[in-house]
Amino acid sequence: MKPMIPTLLLLAMGSAQAAPIAMEDQSQLKVPGVQAAPQFAPPAESAIPDNAFGKMVREGHALFVDTRRLMPEAVKNGLNCSNCHLDQGRMAHSAPLWGAYPMYPAYRKKNDKVNTFAERIQGCFTFSMNGKPPAADSPQMTALSVYAYWLSTQAPTGVEIAGRGYPEVPKPAAGYDFKRGQQVYQQQCAICHGDNGEGQKVAGEYVMPPLWGKDSYNWGAGMHRINTAASFIKYNMPLGKPGSLSDQQAWDVAAWINRHERPQDPRLVEGSIEKTRLKFHANDGVNLYGQKVDGVLIGQGIGG
């Protein structure tokens, strides 16, 4: 059985001449062999064992797909984990759990520290869910981690698997265009996410996630980066038609979505958008936080 925690490299500490440690930043996943078929398949649901471990796997699965309803104290917007990690965390090129779990602990530039897998999930609650993360030793975190571990059964530890993450979509030579993005949104996205990015509800519960506004991901979430959103969109959207948009269309519509306001970055520095931009956004991919678009400052935030 694969160990619960990937093996850590033991470093000699005695030499004053020791070379600095180079740690890979996994804030944005690098995906080799995008065109190649994924080399790993997670176990089928029918393979969940009928024992205490299997019970915990099922509890984690339930939390993953119904996060907002089952963890209202931790989620403060309209999203579930499965909105960004499609097919219950199974789908290749949609940041599947089986591609993430075996790669932690890992250094992340976002918080400039080595993160455990639990800390990585906590970051999702803080930013993508705009909420309050559960404690690392809480029953919910244990269940979510066990579900991710089970999906990665027999996956290699510390090896980037084809299909992991959101494959990079290079920025088009002509950049992006908001007007074209608005057209793509209305033609391809509004039917599910609403004309104003508000999502769709049935019986008061979101069945399609909001893409901007008070119930969407906040300005600290990875998806606020236009390049990250373009990669997710290109390989996963429209739902059921992944890859049907061109690179240009993916970038244009990602820019259109991320020019709209959403909850404030919880790391806001001294109430200043500019200080927050300089500290957290200036070197964080392609994003609009702290910039003016059509004379309007982006990043002011929107409350509940």
PDB file of C-alpha atoms in Angstrom:
ATOM      1  CA  MET A   1       0.000   0.000   0.000  1.00  0.00           C
ATOM      2  CA  LYS A   2       1.219   3.506  -0.826  1.00  0.00           C
ATOM      3  CA  PRO A   3       2.242   5.461   2.305  1.00  0.00           C
ATOM      4  CA  MET A   4      -0.216   8.059   3.543  1.00  0.00           C
ATOM      5  CA  ILE A   5       2.438  10.804   3.374  1.00  0.00           C
ATOM      6  CA  PRO A   6       4.936  11.019   0.478  1.00  0.00           C
ATOM      7  CA  THR A   7       8.538  10.345   1.440  1.00  0.00           C
ATOM      8  CA  LEU A   8      10.456  13.506   2.380  1.00  0.00           C
ATOM      9  CA  LEU A   9      14.061  14.051   1.418  1.00  0.00           C
ATOM     10  CA  LEU A  10      16.330  14.078   4.495  1.00  0.00           C
ATOM     11  CA  LEU A  11      18.772  16.955   4.298  1.00  0.00           C
ATOM     12  CA  ALA A  12      22.178  17.110   5.941  1.00  0.00           C
ATOM     13  CA  MET A  13      22.253  20.092   8.273  1.00  0.00           C
ATOM     14  CA  GLY A  14      25.839  20.054   9.506  1.00  0.00           C
ATOM     15  CA  SER A  15      27.706  21.860   6.740  1.00  0.00           C
ATOM     16  CA  ALA A  16      27.968  25.621   6.683  1.00  0.00           C
ATOM     17  CA  GLN A  17      28.705  25.293   2.963  1.00  0.00           C
ATOM     18  CA  ALA A  18      25.411  23.524   2.191  1.00  0.00           C
ATOM     19  CA  ALA A  19      23.782  24.701  -1.034  1.00  0.00           C
ATOM     20  CA  PRO A  20      20.394  26.432  -0.789  1.00  0.00           C
ATOM     21  CA  ILE A  21      17.402  24.160  -1.186  1.00  0.00           C
ATOM     22  CA  ALA A  22      15.558  24.643  -4.489  1.00  0.00           C
ATOM     23  CA  MET A  23      11.880  23.950  -3.962  1.00  0.00           C
ATOM     24  CA  GLU A  24       9.466  23.675  -6.859  1.00  0.00           C
ATOM     25  CA  ASP A  25       6.475  25.973  -6.699  1.00  0.00           C
ATOM     26  CA  GLN A  26       3.261  24.028  -7.216  1.00  0.00           C
ATOM     27  CA  SER A  27       0.919  27.019  -7.052  1.00  0.00           C
ATOM     28  CA  GLN A  28       0.203  26.470 -10.731  1.00  0.00           C
ATOM     29  CA  LEU A  29       0.391  22.872 -11.802  1.00  0.00           C
ATOM     30  CA  LYS A  30       2.646  21.850 -14.654  1.00  0.00           C
ATOM     31  CA  VAL A  31       1.133  19.150 -16.768  1.00  0.00           C
ATOM     32  CA  PRO A  32       3.410  17.131 -19.052  1.00  0.00           C
ATOM     33  CA  GLY A  33       2.037  15.384 -22.110  1.00  0.00           C
ATOM     34  CA  VAL A  34      -1.265  17.226 -22.425  1.00  0.00           C
ATOM     35  CA  GLN A  35      -1.974  15.496 -25.725  1.00  0.00           C
ATOM     36  CA  ALA A  36      -1.243  12.051 -24.325  1.00  0.00           C
ATOM     37  CA  ALA A  37      -3.998   9.939 -22.836  1.00  0.00           C
ATOM     38  CA  PRO A  38      -3.968   9.966 -19.027  1.00  0.00           C
ATOM     39  CA  GLN A  39      -1.882   7.112 -17.670  1.00  0.00           C
ATOM     40  CA  PHE A  40      -3.903   6.633 -14.505  1.00  0.00           C
ATOM     41  CA  ALA A  41      -7.503   5.661 -13.780  1.00  0.00           C
ATOM     42  CA  PRO A  42      -8.930   6.070 -10.276  1.00  0.00           C
ATOM     43  CA  PRO A  43     -10.807   3.143  -8.726  1.00  0.00           C
ATOM     44  CA  ALA A  44     -14.507   2.746  -9.463  1.00  0.00           C
ATOM     45  CA  GLU A  45     -17.056   3.611  -6.805  1.00  0.00           C
ATOM     46  CA  SER A  46     -17.999  -0.066  -6.673  1.00  0.00           C
ATOM     47  CA  ALA A  47     -14.490  -0.758  -5.346  1.00  0.00           C
ATOM     48  CA  ILE A  48     -15.044   1.163  -2.102  1.00  0.00           C
ATOM     49  CA  PRO A  49     -14.591  -1.427   0.645  1.00  0.00           C
ATOM     50  CA  ASP A  50     -17.448  -2.271   2.994  1.00  0.00           C
ATOM     51  CA  ASN A  51     -15.637  -1.405   6.198  1.00  0.00           C
ATOM     52  CA  ALA A  52     -14.726   1.581   8.372  1.00  0.00           C
ATOM     53  CA  PHE A  53     -12.299   2.901   5.772  1.00  0.00           C
ATOM     54  CA  GLY A  54     -14.927   2.656   3.044  1.00  0.00           C
ATOM     55  CA  LYS A  55     -17.390   4.507   5.258  1.00  0.00           C
ATOM     56  CA  MET A  56     -14.881   7.365   5.567  1.00  0.00           C
ATOM     57  CA  VAL A  57     -14.327   7.394   1.791  1.00  0.00           C
ATOM     58  CA  ARG A  58     -18.079   7.768   1.262  1.00  0.00           C
ATOM     59  CA  GLU A  59     -18.257  10.554   3.831  1.00  0.00           C
ATOM     60  CA  GLY A  60     -15.449  12.394   2.039  1.00  0.00           C
ATOM     61  CA  HIS A  61     -17.159  11.920  -1.315  1.00  0.00           C
ATOM     62  CA  ALA A  62     -20.392  13.368   0.060  1.00  0.00           C
ATOM     63  CA  LEU A  63     -18.574  16.422   1.424  1.00  0.00           C
ATOM     64  CA  PHE A  64     -16.748  16.889  -1.882  1.00  0.00           C
ATOM     65  CA  VAL A  65     -19.836  16.968  -4.073  1.00  0.00           C
ATOM     66  CA  ASP A  66     -22.235  18.663  -1.625  1.00  0.00           C
ATOM     67  CA  THR A  67     -19.816  20.894   0.253  1.00  0.00           C
ATOM     68  CA  ARG A  68     -21.948  23.990   0.588  1.00  0.00           C
ATOM     69  CA  ARG A  69     -24.938  22.211   2.082  1.00  0.00           C
ATOM     70  CA  LEU A  70     -23.020  19.851   4.349  1.00  0.00           C
ATOM     71  CA  MET A  71     -20.404  22.365   5.529  1.00  0.00           C
ATOM     72  CA  PRO A  72     -22.266  25.701   5.782  1.00  0.00           C
ATOM     73  CA  GLU A  73     -19.889  26.876   8.507  1.00  0.00           C
ATOM     74  CA  ALA A  74     -16.938  26.526   6.111  1.00  0.00           C
ATOM     75  CA  VAL A  75     -18.427  27.643   2.769  1.00  0.00           C
ATOM     76  CA  LYS A  76     -19.642  31.212   2.375  1.00  0.00           C
ATOM     77  CA  ASN A  77     -20.486  31.266  -1.324  1.00  0.00           C
ATOM     78  CA  GLY A  78     -22.310  29.121  -3.881  1.00  0.00           C
ATOM     79  CA  LEU A  79     -19.578  26.613  -4.721  1.00  0.00           C
ATOM     80  CA  ASN A  80     -18.826  22.971  -4.039  1.00  0.00           C
ATOM     81  CA  CYS A  81     -15.421  21.310  -4.365  1.00  0.00           C
ATOM     82  CA  SER A  82     -16.695  19.463  -7.426  1.00  0.00           C
ATOM     83  CA  ASN A  83     -17.321  22.717  -9.340  1.00  0.00           C
ATOM     84  CA  CYS A  84     -13.591  23.113 -10.015  1.00  0.00           C
ATOM     85  CA  HIS A  85     -12.648  19.417  -9.811  1.00  0.00           C
ATOM     86  CA  LEU A  86     -15.162  17.843 -12.171  1.00  0.00           C
ATOM     87  CA  ASP A  87     -16.650  14.357 -12.157  1.00  0.00           C
ATOM     88  CA  GLN A  88     -16.364  14.102  -8.385  1.00  0.00           C
ATOM     89  CA  GLY A  89     -12.646  14.877  -8.490  1.00  0.00           C
ATOM     90  CA  ARG A  90     -11.967  12.166 -11.083  1.00  0.00           C
ATOM     91  CA  MET A  91     -11.714  13.996 -14.410  1.00  0.00           C
ATOM     92  CA  ALA A  92      -8.321  14.343 -16.059  1.00  0.00           C
ATOM     93  CA  HIS A  93      -7.242  17.924 -16.866  1.00  0.00           C
ATOM     94  CA  SER A  94      -9.656  19.211 -14.205  1.00  0.00           C
ATOM     95  CA  ALA A  95      -7.241  19.144 -11.248  1.00  0.00           C
ATOM     96  CA  PRO A  96      -8.298  15.598 -10.254  1.00  0.00           C
ATOM     97  CA  LEU A  97      -7.676  14.549  -6.684  1.00  0.00           C
ATOM     98  CA  TRP A  98      -5.675  11.519  -7.815  1.00  0.00           C
ATOM     99  CA  GLY A  99      -3.170  13.878  -9.408  1.00  0.00           C
ATOM    100  CA  ALA A 100      -2.914  16.177  -6.396  1.00  0.00           C
ATOM    101  CA  TYR A 101      -2.787  13.940  -3.335  1.00  0.00           C
ATOM    102  CA  PRO A 102       0.448  12.090  -4.230  1.00  0.00           C
ATOM    103  CA  MET A 103       2.294  15.406  -4.781  1.00  0.00           C
ATOM    104  CA  TYR A 104       2.040  16.704  -1.218  1.00  0.00           C
ATOM    105  CA  PRO A 105       3.727  17.914   0.953  1.00  0.00           C
ATOM    106  CA  ALA A 106       4.854  20.592  -1.524  1.00  0.00           C
ATOM    107  CA  TYR A 107       6.170  24.129  -1.491  1.00  0.00           C
ATOM    108  CA  ARG A 108       3.687  26.762  -2.685  1.00  0.00           C
ATOM    109  CA  LYS A 109       4.691  30.258  -3.622  1.00  0.00           C
ATOM    110  CA  LYS A 110       1.214  31.491  -2.711  1.00  0.00           C
ATOM    111  CA  ASN A 111       1.920  31.238   0.999  1.00  0.00           C
ATOM    112  CA  ASP A 112       5.705  30.740   0.780  1.00  0.00           C
ATOM    113  CA  LYS A 113       5.785  27.515   2.777  1.00  0.00           C
ATOM    114  CA  VAL A 114       5.713  23.773   2.428  1.00  0.00           C
ATOM    115  CA  ASN A 115       2.056  22.771   2.569  1.00  0.00           C
ATOM    116  CA  THR A 116       0.552  19.486   3.653  1.00  0.00           C
ATOM    117  CA  PHE A 117      -2.405  18.199   1.651  1.00  0.00           C
ATOM    118  CA  ALA A 118      -4.723  19.335   4.452  1.00  0.00           C
ATOM    119  CA  GLU A 119      -3.296  22.858   4.234  1.00  0.00           C
ATOM    120  CA  ARG A 120      -3.836  22.814   0.479  1.00  0.00           C
ATOM    121  CA  ILE A 121      -7.523  21.980   1.016  1.00  0.00           C
ATOM    122  CA  GLN A 122      -7.760  24.694   3.662  1.00  0.00           C
ATOM    123  CA  GLY A 123      -6.584  27.183   1.046  1.00  0.00           C
ATOM    124  CA  CYS A 124      -9.448  26.132  -1.216  1.00  0.00           C
ATOM    125  CA  PHE A 125     -11.942  26.875   1.551  1.00  0.00           C
ATOM    126  CA  THR A 126     -10.360  30.264   2.247  1.00  0.00           C
ATOM    127  CA  PHE A 127     -10.244  31.452  -1.362  1.00  0.00           C
ATOM    128  CA  SER A 128     -12.338  29.380  -3.741  1.00  0.00           C
ATOM    129  CA  MET A 129     -15.132  28.899  -1.188  1.00  0.00           C
ATOM    130  CA  ASN A 130     -14.643  32.337   0.385  1.00  0.00           C
ATOM    131  CA  GLY A 131     -15.111  30.672   3.743  1.00  0.00           C
ATOM    132  CA  LYS A 132     -13.518  29.435   6.931  1.00  0.00           C
ATOM    133  CA  PRO A 133     -11.417  26.283   6.516  1.00  0.00           C
ATOM    134  CA  PRO A 134     -12.005  23.313   8.810  1.00  0.00           C
ATOM    135  CA  ALA A 135      -9.211  22.400  11.194  1.00  0.00           C
ATOM    136  CA  ALA A 136      -6.566  20.030   9.851  1.00  0.00           C
ATOM    137  CA  ASP A 137      -7.595  17.376  12.401  1.00  0.00           C
ATOM    138  CA  SER A 138     -11.351  17.849  11.993  1.00  0.00           C
ATOM    139  CA  PRO A 139     -13.588  14.938  10.924  1.00  0.00           C
ATOM    140  CA  GLN A 140     -14.449  16.788   7.705  1.00  0.00           C
ATOM    141  CA  MET A 141     -10.815  17.321   6.732  1.00  0.00           C
ATOM    142  CA  THR A 142     -10.010  13.714   7.532  1.00  0.00           C
ATOM    143  CA  ALA A 143     -12.872  12.502   5.345  1.00  0.00           C
ATOM    144  CA  LEU A 144     -11.894  14.748   2.422  1.00  0.00           C
ATOM    145  CA  SER A 145      -8.275  13.621   2.664  1.00  0.00           C
ATOM    146  CA  VAL A 146      -9.271   9.961   2.837  1.00  0.00           C
ATOM    147  CA  TYR A 147     -11.431  10.371  -0.275  1.00  0.00           C
ATOM    148  CA  ALA A 148      -8.508  11.939  -2.149  1.00  0.00           C
ATOM    149  CA  TYR A 149      -6.174   9.194  -0.913  1.00  0.00           C
ATOM    150  CA  TRP A 150      -8.576   6.488  -2.071  1.00  0.00           C
ATOM    151  CA  LEU A 151      -8.915   8.043  -5.543  1.00  0.00           C
ATOM    152  CA  SER A 152      -5.115   7.970  -5.828  1.00  0.00           C
ATOM    153  CA  THR A 153      -4.908   4.260  -4.929  1.00  0.00           C
ATOM    154  CA  GLN A 154      -1.945   2.762  -6.847  1.00  0.00           C
ATOM    155  CA  ALA A 155      -0.918   6.170  -8.238  1.00  0.00           C
ATOM    156  CA  PRO A 156       2.837   6.831  -8.035  1.00  0.00           C
ATOM    157  CA  THR A 157       3.936   9.102  -5.185  1.00  0.00           C
ATOM    158  CA  GLY A 158       5.751  12.310  -6.049  1.00  0.00           C
ATOM    159  CA  VAL A 159       5.351  11.792  -9.808  1.00  0.00           C
ATOM    160  CA  GLU A 160       3.423  14.182 -12.051  1.00  0.00           C
ATOM    161  CA  ILE A 161       0.791  12.066 -13.770  1.00  0.00           C
ATOM    162  CA  ALA A 162      -0.563  12.945 -17.204  1.00  0.00           C
ATOM    163  CA  GLY A 163      -3.984  14.536 -16.758  1.00  0.00           C
ATOM    164  CA  ARG A 164      -3.052  16.332 -13.558  1.00  0.00           C
ATOM    165  CA  GLY A 165      -4.049  19.962 -13.081  1.00  0.00           C
ATOM    166  CA  TYR A 166      -5.349  22.334 -15.727  1.00  0.00           C
ATOM    167  CA  PRO A 167      -3.149  22.150 -18.844  1.00  0.00           C
ATOM    168  CA  GLU A 168      -1.550  25.462 -19.732  1.00  0.00           C
ATOM    169  CA  VAL A 169      -3.105  27.411 -22.598  1.00  0.00           C
ATOM    170  CA  PRO A 170      -0.572  29.944 -23.910  1.00  0.00           C
ATOM    171  CA  LYS A 171      -1.689  33.542 -24.032  1.00  0.00           C
ATOM    172  CA  PRO A 172      -2.659  34.427 -27.633  1.00  0.00           C
ATOM    173  CA  ALA A 173      -0.295  36.761 -29.446  1.00  0.00           C
ATOM    174  CA  ALA A 174      -3.069  39.347 -29.696  1.00  0.00           C
ATOM    175  CA  GLY A 175      -3.855  39.120 -25.985  1.00  0.00           C
ATOM    176  CA  TYR A 176      -7.478  38.989 -24.851  1.00  0.00           C
ATOM    177  CA  ASP A 177     -10.529  41.060 -25.676  1.00  0.00           C
ATOM    178  CA  PHE A 178     -13.431  41.750 -23.306  1.00  0.00           C
ATOM    179  CA  LYS A 179     -16.019  42.320 -26.032  1.00  0.00           C
ATOM    180  CA  ARG A 180     -15.204  39.059 -27.748  1.00  0.00           C
ATOM    181  CA  GLY A 181     -15.252  37.390 -24.342  1.00  0.00           C
ATOM    182  CA  GLN A 182     -18.706  38.754 -23.636  1.00  0.00           C
ATOM    183  CA  GLN A 183     -19.923  37.305 -26.926  1.00  0.00           C
ATOM    184  CA  VAL A 184     -18.459  33.891 -26.139  1.00  0.00           C
ATOM    185  CA  TYR A 185     -20.012  34.032 -22.682  1.00  0.00           C
ATOM    186  CA  GLN A 186     -23.480  34.823 -24.004  1.00  0.00           C
ATOM    187  CA  GLN A 187     -23.252  32.127 -26.674  1.00  0.00           C
ATOM    188  CA  GLN A 188     -21.620  29.341 -24.674  1.00  0.00           C
ATOM    189  CA  CYS A 189     -21.843  30.001 -20.935  1.00  0.00           C
ATOM    190  CA  ALA A 190     -24.932  32.027 -20.033  1.00  0.00           C
ATOM    191  CA  ILE A 191     -27.298  29.104 -20.564  1.00  0.00           C
ATOM    192  CA  CYS A 192     -25.816  27.452 -17.459  1.00  0.00           C
ATOM    193  CA  HIS A 193     -24.274  30.312 -15.473  1.00  0.00           C
ATOM    194  CA  GLY A 194     -26.823  33.066 -16.169  1.00  0.00           C
ATOM    195  CA  ASP A 195     -26.638  36.294 -18.147  1.00  0.00           C
ATOM    196  CA  ASN A 196     -25.001  38.033 -15.206  1.00  0.00           C
ATOM    197  CA  GLY A 197     -22.801  35.216 -13.935  1.00  0.00           C
ATOM    198  CA  GLU A 198     -25.251  34.532 -11.135  1.00  0.00           C
ATOM    199  CA  GLY A 199     -25.456  30.758 -11.614  1.00  0.00           C
ATOM    200  CA  GLN A 200     -28.638  28.725 -11.376  1.00  0.00           C
ATOM    201  CA  LYS A 201     -30.613  27.605  -8.354  1.00  0.00           C
ATOM    202  CA  VAL A 202     -33.219  24.902  -7.852  1.00  0.00           C
ATOM    203  CA  ALA A 203     -35.163  24.925  -4.597  1.00  0.00           C
ATOM    204  CA  GLY A 204     -32.756  27.505  -3.219  1.00  0.00           C
ATOM    205  CA  GLU A 205     -29.612  25.467  -3.897  1.00  0.00           C
ATOM    206  CA  TYR A 206     -27.079  26.168  -6.623  1.00  0.00           C
ATOM    207  CA  VAL A 207     -27.059  23.589  -9.405  1.00  0.00           C
ATOM    208  CA  MET A 208     -24.773  25.702 -11.606  1.00  0.00           C
ATOM    209  CA  PRO A 209     -22.105  27.803  -9.869  1.00  0.00           C
ATOM    210  CA  PRO A 210     -21.987  31.612  -9.992  1.00  0.00           C
ATOM    211  CA  LEU A 211     -18.943  32.974 -11.808  1.00  0.00           C
ATOM    212  CA  TRP A 212     -18.910  36.452 -10.317  1.00  0.00           C
ATOM    213  CA  GLY A 213     -20.760  38.412  -7.662  1.00  0.00           C
ATOM    214  CA  LYS A 214     -21.121  37.815  -3.947  1.00  0.00           C
ATOM    215  CA  ASP A 215     -21.523  34.021  -4.181  1.00  0.00           C
ATOM    216  CA  SER A 216     -18.519  33.323  -6.409  1.00  0.00           C
ATOM    217  CA  TYR A 217     -14.841  32.683  -5.636  1.00  0.00           C
ATOM    218  CA  ASN A 218     -13.005  35.620  -4.109  1.00  0.00           C
ATOM    219  CA  TRP A 219     -10.110  37.735  -5.404  1.00  0.00           C
ATOM    220  CA  GLY A 220      -7.570  35.429  -3.766  1.00  0.00           C
ATOM    221  CA  ALA A 221      -8.713  32.243  -5.544  1.00  0.00           C
ATOM    222  CA  GLY A 222      -6.503  30.762  -8.230  1.00  0.00           C
ATOM    223  CA  MET A 223      -9.370  30.976 -10.704  1.00  0.00           C
ATOM    224  CA  HIS A 224      -9.213  34.796 -10.605  1.00  0.00           C
ATOM    225  CA  ARG A 225      -6.100  34.481 -12.757  1.00  0.00           C
ATOM    226  CA  ILE A 226      -7.140  34.829 -16.375  1.00  0.00           C
ATOM    227  CA  ASN A 227      -4.561  32.250 -17.455  1.00  0.00           C
ATOM    228  CA  THR A 228      -5.826  29.689 -14.932  1.00  0.00           C
ATOM    229  CA  ALA A 229      -9.466  30.273 -15.828  1.00  0.00           C
ATOM    230  CA  ALA A 230      -8.626  30.039 -19.539  1.00  0.00           C
ATOM    231  CA  SER A 231      -6.957  26.664 -18.973  1.00  0.00           C
ATOM    232  CA  PHE A 232      -9.909  25.303 -17.003  1.00  0.00           C
ATOM    233  CA  ILE A 233     -12.369  26.595 -19.604  1.00  0.00           C
ATOM    234  CA  LYS A 234     -10.417  25.287 -22.598  1.00  0.00           C
ATOM    235  CA  TYR A 235     -10.202  21.719 -21.298  1.00  0.00           C
ATOM    236  CA  ASN A 236     -13.508  21.446 -19.416  1.00  0.00           C
ATOM    237  CA  MET A 237     -16.085  23.873 -20.798  1.00  0.00           C
ATOM    238  CA  PRO A 238     -18.740  24.161 -22.060  1.00  0.00           C
ATOM    239  CA  LEU A 239     -19.918  21.228 -19.996  1.00  0.00           C
ATOM    240  CA  GLY A 240     -19.906  18.127 -22.142  1.00  0.00           C
ATOM    241  CA  LYS A 241     -17.948  19.854 -24.925  1.00  0.00           C
ATOM    242  CA  PRO A 242     -14.380  20.239 -23.622  1.00  0.00           C
ATOM    243  CA  GLY A 243     -11.871  21.489 -26.170  1.00  0.00           C
ATOM    244  CA  SER A 244     -14.557  23.013 -28.396  1.00  0.00           C
ATOM    245  CA  LEU A 245     -13.358  26.580 -27.748  1.00  0.00           C
ATOM    246  CA  SER A 246     -10.208  27.942 -29.336  1.00  0.00           C
ATOM    247  CA  ASP A 247      -7.344  29.182 -27.179  1.00  0.00           C
ATOM    248  CA  GLN A 248      -8.365  32.726 -28.099  1.00  0.00           C
ATOM    249  CA  GLN A 249     -11.972  32.158 -27.069  1.00  0.00           C
ATOM    250  CA  ALA A 250     -10.897  30.596 -23.775  1.00  0.00           C
ATOM    251  CA  TRP A 251      -8.707  33.592 -22.929  1.00  0.00           C
ATOM    252  CA  ASP A 252     -11.322  36.109 -24.043  1.00  0.00           C
ATOM    253  CA  VAL A 253     -14.142  34.612 -21.984  1.00  0.00           C
ATOM    254  CA  ALA A 254     -11.859  34.085 -18.959  1.00  0.00           C
ATOM    255  CA  ALA A 255     -10.969  37.783 -19.100  1.00  0.00           C
ATOM    256  CA  TRP A 256     -14.648  38.735 -19.366  1.00  0.00           C
ATOM    257  CA  ILE A 257     -15.540  36.642 -16.334  1.00  0.00           C
ATOM    258  CA  ASN A 258     -12.650  37.939 -14.253  1.00  0.00           C
ATOM    259  CA  ARG A 259     -13.234  41.604 -14.963  1.00  0.00           C
ATOM    260  CA  HIS A 260     -16.334  41.383 -12.761  1.00  0.00           C
ATOM    261  CA  GLU A 261     -16.369  41.985  -9.034  1.00  0.00           C
ATOM    262  CA  ARG A 262     -16.392  39.219  -6.488  1.00  0.00           C
ATOM    263  CA  PRO A 263     -15.662  38.953  -2.738  1.00  0.00           C
ATOM    264  CA  GLN A 264     -12.531  40.722  -1.557  1.00  0.00           C
ATOM    265  CA  ASP A 265      -9.181  38.979  -1.187  1.00  0.00           C
ATOM    266  CA  PRO A 266      -9.139  37.903   2.493  1.00  0.00           C
ATOM    267  CA  ARG A 267      -5.435  38.840   2.580  1.00  0.00           C
ATOM    268  CA  LEU A 268      -6.303  42.522   2.049  1.00  0.00           C
ATOM    269  CA  VAL A 269      -3.342  44.548   3.333  1.00  0.00           C
ATOM    270  CA  GLU A 270      -4.237  47.488   5.575  1.00  0.00           C
ATOM    271  CA  GLY A 271      -7.475  48.010   3.665  1.00  0.00           C
ATOM    272  CA  SER A 272      -5.482  48.910   0.551  1.00  0.00           C
ATOM    273  CA  ILE A 273      -6.144  47.357  -2.849  1.00  0.00           C
ATOM    274  CA  GLU A 274      -2.833  48.705  -4.152  1.00  0.00           C
ATOM    275  CA  LYS A 275      -0.783  47.236  -1.291  1.00  0.00           C
ATOM    276  CA  THR A 276      -2.603  43.940  -1.744  1.00  0.00           C
ATOM    277  CA  ARG A 277      -1.937  44.010  -5.474  1.00  0.00           C
ATOM    278  CA  LEU A 278       1.763  44.636  -4.969  1.00  0.00           C
ATOM    279  CA  LYS A 279       2.148  41.918  -2.361  1.00  0.00           C
ATOM    280  CA  PHE A 280      -0.037  39.152  -3.752  1.00  0.00           C
ATOM    281  CA  HIS A 281      -1.127  39.885  -7.334  1.00  0.00           C
ATOM    282  CA  ALA A 282       1.639  41.718  -9.169  1.00  0.00           C
ATOM    283  CA  ASN A 283       3.512  38.489  -9.920  1.00  0.00           C
ATOM    284  CA  ASP A 284       0.609  36.046  -9.785  1.00  0.00           C
ATOM    285  CA  GLY A 285      -0.087  35.121 -13.379  1.00  0.00           C
ATOM    286  CA  VAL A 286      -2.355  37.291 -15.530  1.00  0.00           C
ATOM    287  CA  ASN A 287      -4.985  39.029 -13.434  1.00  0.00           C
ATOM    288  CA  LEU A 288      -6.882  42.311 -13.211  1.00  0.00           C
ATOM    289  CA  TYR A 289      -6.812  42.903  -9.466  1.00  0.00           C
ATOM    290  CA  GLY A 290      -5.935  46.511  -8.680  1.00  0.00           C
ATOM    291  CA  GLN A 291      -6.127  47.611 -12.308  1.00  0.00           C
ATOM    292  CA  LYS A 292      -8.592  49.948 -13.982  1.00  0.00           C
ATOM    293  CA  VAL A 293     -10.859  48.661 -16.733  1.00  0.00           C
ATOM    294  CA  ASP A 294     -12.924  51.261 -18.546  1.00  0.00           C
ATOM    295  CA  GLY A 295     -12.080  53.672 -15.759  1.00  0.00           C
ATOM    296  CA  VAL A 296     -13.292  51.345 -12.974  1.00  0.00           C
ATOM    297  CA  LEU A 297     -10.903  49.985 -10.332  1.00  0.00           C
ATOM    298  CA  ILE A 298     -11.058  46.189 -10.234  1.00  0.00           C
ATOM    299  CA  GLY A 299     -10.755  44.446  -6.877  1.00  0.00           C
ATOM    300  CA  GLN A 300     -13.016  46.561  -4.692  1.00  0.00           C
ATOM    301  CA  GLY A 301     -14.855  43.444  -3.607  1.00  0.00           C
ATOM    302  CA  ILE A 302     -18.519  42.723  -3.113  1.00  0.00           C
ATOM    303  CA  GLY A 303     -20.102  41.590   0.122  1.00  0.00           C
ATOM    304  CA  GLY A 304     -22.843  39.170   0.972  1.00  0.00           C
TER     305      GLY A 304
END
